[in-house]
Amino acid sequence: MSDKKDNANSNGSTEANAASGSSVGNKKGGLKVHWDDSDLATSYANVVNAAATQEEVTIFFGTNQTWNVRTENEMTIKLSERIILNPLAAKRLLLLLGGVLKDYERKYGTLDIKGSVKPGE
């Protein structure tokens, strides 16, 4: 088991609340969560896509390998990771990411996404 603290995030947010539905720390009646990062792998992605069935939500992560998007008619995305979640875990991820981005924008300013992104694109 790792020597990481219960909440590895230095800004004091409680990832476990959204990720597992439990409390972090020694709050009265709370569950103490230990994050074991001994087998943790790190990947980089600048592209993400998702698809869903009734039973699962699949999220694909990859890297845009195209250098000259304006002069080429194709874009190459090298997919590197696929994460499959049940719908409840996907909903928790949605809430977690929403909170993380809200904190980010409060600290660093609003992220402006040009154009619209439609599911499956």
PDB file of C-alpha atoms in Angstrom:
ATOM      1  CA  MET A   1       0.000   0.000   0.000  1.00  0.00           C
ATOM      2  CA  SER A   2       1.236   3.486  -0.740  1.00  0.00           C
ATOM      3  CA  ASP A   3       2.102   6.196   1.744  1.00  0.00           C
ATOM      4  CA  LYS A   4      -0.224   8.670   0.031  1.00  0.00           C
ATOM      5  CA  LYS A   5      -2.595  10.678   2.170  1.00  0.00           C
ATOM      6  CA  ASP A   6      -6.315   9.879   2.209  1.00  0.00           C
ATOM      7  CA  ASN A   7      -6.996  12.715  -0.200  1.00  0.00           C
ATOM      8  CA  ALA A   8      -4.186  13.124  -2.713  1.00  0.00           C
ATOM      9  CA  ASN A   9      -5.594  16.404  -4.048  1.00  0.00           C
ATOM     10  CA  SER A  10      -3.846  19.393  -2.486  1.00  0.00           C
ATOM     11  CA  ASN A  11      -6.803  21.746  -2.992  1.00  0.00           C
ATOM     12  CA  GLY A  12      -8.887  19.968  -0.366  1.00  0.00           C
ATOM     13  CA  SER A  13     -11.601  18.608  -2.662  1.00  0.00           C
ATOM     14  CA  THR A  14     -12.995  15.191  -1.915  1.00  0.00           C
ATOM     15  CA  GLU A  15     -12.662  13.071  -5.032  1.00  0.00           C
ATOM     16  CA  ALA A  16     -13.955  10.029  -3.169  1.00  0.00           C
ATOM     17  CA  ASN A  17     -17.326  11.674  -2.610  1.00  0.00           C
ATOM     18  CA  ALA A  18     -18.083  11.688  -6.320  1.00  0.00           C
ATOM     19  CA  ALA A  19     -16.002   8.670  -7.252  1.00  0.00           C
ATOM     20  CA  SER A  20     -17.321   6.243  -4.678  1.00  0.00           C
ATOM     21  CA  GLY A  21     -20.181   8.001  -2.945  1.00  0.00           C
ATOM     22  CA  SER A  22     -18.329   7.911   0.367  1.00  0.00           C
ATOM     23  CA  SER A  23     -16.856  10.487   2.699  1.00  0.00           C
ATOM     24  CA  VAL A  24     -13.144  11.081   3.120  1.00  0.00           C
ATOM     25  CA  GLY A  25     -11.358  11.479   6.403  1.00  0.00           C
ATOM     26  CA  ASN A  26     -12.544  11.086   9.956  1.00  0.00           C
ATOM     27  CA  LYS A  27     -15.894  12.841   9.680  1.00  0.00           C
ATOM     28  CA  LYS A  28     -18.474  11.412  12.025  1.00  0.00           C
ATOM     29  CA  GLY A  29     -19.863   8.301  10.376  1.00  0.00           C
ATOM     30  CA  GLY A  30     -17.596   8.790   7.343  1.00  0.00           C
ATOM     31  CA  LEU A  31     -15.636   6.125   5.531  1.00  0.00           C
ATOM     32  CA  LYS A  32     -11.868   6.619   5.482  1.00  0.00           C
ATOM     33  CA  VAL A  33     -10.581   6.000   1.945  1.00  0.00           C
ATOM     34  CA  HIS A  34      -6.969   5.061   1.215  1.00  0.00           C
ATOM     35  CA  TRP A  35      -5.802   5.629  -2.372  1.00  0.00           C
ATOM     36  CA  ASP A  36      -3.351   2.833  -3.300  1.00  0.00           C
ATOM     37  CA  ASP A  37      -1.259   4.095  -6.217  1.00  0.00           C
ATOM     38  CA  SER A  38       1.307   1.270  -6.203  1.00  0.00           C
ATOM     39  CA  ASP A  39       0.068  -0.014  -9.612  1.00  0.00           C
ATOM     40  CA  LEU A  40      -0.862   3.382 -11.049  1.00  0.00           C
ATOM     41  CA  ALA A  41      -0.049   3.967 -14.726  1.00  0.00           C
ATOM     42  CA  THR A  42      -0.081   7.386 -16.380  1.00  0.00           C
ATOM     43  CA  SER A  43      -1.252   8.082 -19.930  1.00  0.00           C
ATOM     44  CA  TYR A  44      -1.696  11.321 -21.871  1.00  0.00           C
ATOM     45  CA  ALA A  45      -4.707  12.077 -24.046  1.00  0.00           C
ATOM     46  CA  ASN A  46      -5.741  15.194 -25.936  1.00  0.00           C
ATOM     47  CA  VAL A  47      -8.803  13.541 -27.506  1.00  0.00           C
ATOM     48  CA  VAL A  48     -11.697  11.755 -25.819  1.00  0.00           C
ATOM     49  CA  ASN A  49     -14.859  10.121 -27.122  1.00  0.00           C
ATOM     50  CA  ALA A  50     -17.617   8.075 -25.526  1.00  0.00           C
ATOM     51  CA  ALA A  51     -20.383   5.634 -26.398  1.00  0.00           C
ATOM     52  CA  ALA A  52     -23.051   3.936 -24.323  1.00  0.00           C
ATOM     53  CA  THR A  53     -25.305   0.918 -24.215  1.00  0.00           C
ATOM     54  CA  GLN A  54     -27.976   0.243 -21.627  1.00  0.00           C
ATOM     55  CA  GLU A  55     -25.458  -1.651 -19.482  1.00  0.00           C
ATOM     56  CA  GLU A  56     -22.235   0.335 -19.861  1.00  0.00           C
ATOM     57  CA  VAL A  57     -20.556   3.573 -20.852  1.00  0.00           C
ATOM     58  CA  THR A  58     -17.292   3.295 -22.766  1.00  0.00           C
ATOM     59  CA  ILE A  59     -14.820   6.179 -22.849  1.00  0.00           C
ATOM     60  CA  PHE A  60     -12.009   6.180 -25.421  1.00  0.00           C
ATOM     61  CA  PHE A  61      -8.838   8.223 -24.887  1.00  0.00           C
ATOM     62  CA  GLY A  62      -6.275   9.003 -27.559  1.00  0.00           C
ATOM     63  CA  THR A  63      -3.795  11.417 -29.020  1.00  0.00           C
ATOM     64  CA  ASN A  64      -4.206  13.546 -32.136  1.00  0.00           C
ATOM     65  CA  GLN A  65      -1.212  12.623 -34.307  1.00  0.00           C
ATOM     66  CA  THR A  66      -2.014  15.069 -37.129  1.00  0.00           C
ATOM     67  CA  TRP A  67       0.405  17.984 -37.522  1.00  0.00           C
ATOM     68  CA  ASN A  68      -1.063  19.855 -40.490  1.00  0.00           C
ATOM     69  CA  VAL A  69      -4.815  19.728 -39.970  1.00  0.00           C
ATOM     70  CA  ARG A  70      -5.445  22.656 -42.328  1.00  0.00           C
ATOM     71  CA  THR A  71      -3.583  21.114 -45.270  1.00  0.00           C
ATOM     72  CA  GLU A  72      -4.649  17.492 -44.866  1.00  0.00           C
ATOM     73  CA  ASN A  73      -8.077  15.987 -45.477  1.00  0.00           C
ATOM     74  CA  GLU A  74      -7.717  13.459 -42.678  1.00  0.00           C
ATOM     75  CA  MET A  75      -6.980  13.483 -39.003  1.00  0.00           C
ATOM     76  CA  THR A  76      -5.371  10.518 -37.248  1.00  0.00           C
ATOM     77  CA  ILE A  77      -6.311   9.785 -33.653  1.00  0.00           C
ATOM     78  CA  LYS A  78      -4.254   7.048 -32.018  1.00  0.00           C
ATOM     79  CA  LEU A  79      -6.472   5.437 -29.393  1.00  0.00           C
ATOM     80  CA  SER A  80      -4.527   4.353 -26.328  1.00  0.00           C
ATOM     81  CA  GLU A  81      -7.020   3.614 -23.558  1.00  0.00           C
ATOM     82  CA  ARG A  82     -10.592   2.381 -23.262  1.00  0.00           C
ATOM     83  CA  ILE A  83     -12.370   2.658 -19.917  1.00  0.00           C
ATOM     84  CA  ILE A  84     -15.688   0.852 -19.468  1.00  0.00           C
ATOM     85  CA  LEU A  85     -17.972   2.036 -16.652  1.00  0.00           C
ATOM     86  CA  ASN A  86     -21.412   1.086 -15.471  1.00  0.00           C
ATOM     87  CA  PRO A  87     -23.907   3.964 -15.867  1.00  0.00           C
ATOM     88  CA  LEU A  88     -23.837   4.831 -12.140  1.00  0.00           C
ATOM     89  CA  ALA A  89     -20.047   5.151 -12.118  1.00  0.00           C
ATOM     90  CA  ALA A  90     -20.252   7.247 -15.312  1.00  0.00           C
ATOM     91  CA  LYS A  91     -22.723   9.602 -13.615  1.00  0.00           C
ATOM     92  CA  ARG A  92     -20.353   9.942 -10.649  1.00  0.00           C
ATOM     93  CA  LEU A  93     -17.520  10.718 -13.080  1.00  0.00           C
ATOM     94  CA  LEU A  94     -19.683  13.409 -14.691  1.00  0.00           C
ATOM     95  CA  LEU A  95     -20.251  15.047 -11.296  1.00  0.00           C
ATOM     96  CA  LEU A  96     -16.589  14.736 -10.335  1.00  0.00           C
ATOM     97  CA  LEU A  97     -15.312  16.294 -13.578  1.00  0.00           C
ATOM     98  CA  GLY A  98     -17.907  19.069 -13.369  1.00  0.00           C
ATOM     99  CA  GLY A  99     -16.621  19.997  -9.919  1.00  0.00           C
ATOM    100  CA  VAL A 100     -12.976  19.826 -10.975  1.00  0.00           C
ATOM    101  CA  LEU A 101     -13.601  22.096 -13.984  1.00  0.00           C
ATOM    102  CA  LYS A 102     -15.647  24.525 -11.892  1.00  0.00           C
ATOM    103  CA  ASP A 103     -12.709  24.845  -9.468  1.00  0.00           C
ATOM    104  CA  TYR A 104     -10.276  25.183 -12.393  1.00  0.00           C
ATOM    105  CA  GLU A 105     -12.281  27.998 -13.995  1.00  0.00           C
ATOM    106  CA  ARG A 106     -12.617  29.792 -10.679  1.00  0.00           C
ATOM    107  CA  LYS A 107      -8.819  29.766 -10.295  1.00  0.00           C
ATOM    108  CA  TYR A 108      -7.663  30.238 -13.894  1.00  0.00           C
ATOM    109  CA  GLY A 109     -10.565  31.680 -15.866  1.00  0.00           C
ATOM    110  CA  THR A 110     -13.290  30.347 -18.106  1.00  0.00           C
ATOM    111  CA  LEU A 111     -12.402  27.703 -20.670  1.00  0.00           C
ATOM    112  CA  ASP A 112     -13.792  28.674 -24.057  1.00  0.00           C
ATOM    113  CA  ILE A 113     -14.631  25.777 -26.344  1.00  0.00           C
ATOM    114  CA  LYS A 114     -15.022  27.036 -29.888  1.00  0.00           C
ATOM    115  CA  GLY A 115     -17.725  25.370 -31.954  1.00  0.00           C
ATOM    116  CA  SER A 116     -20.034  22.682 -30.727  1.00  0.00           C
ATOM    117  CA  VAL A 117     -19.073  19.160 -29.854  1.00  0.00           C
ATOM    118  CA  LYS A 118     -21.688  16.527 -30.531  1.00  0.00           C
ATOM    119  CA  PRO A 119     -21.608  13.047 -29.020  1.00  0.00           C
ATOM    120  CA  GLY A 120     -19.801  10.632 -31.294  1.00  0.00           C
ATOM    121  CA  GLU A 121     -17.685  13.223 -33.100  1.00  0.00           C
TER     122      GLU A 121
END
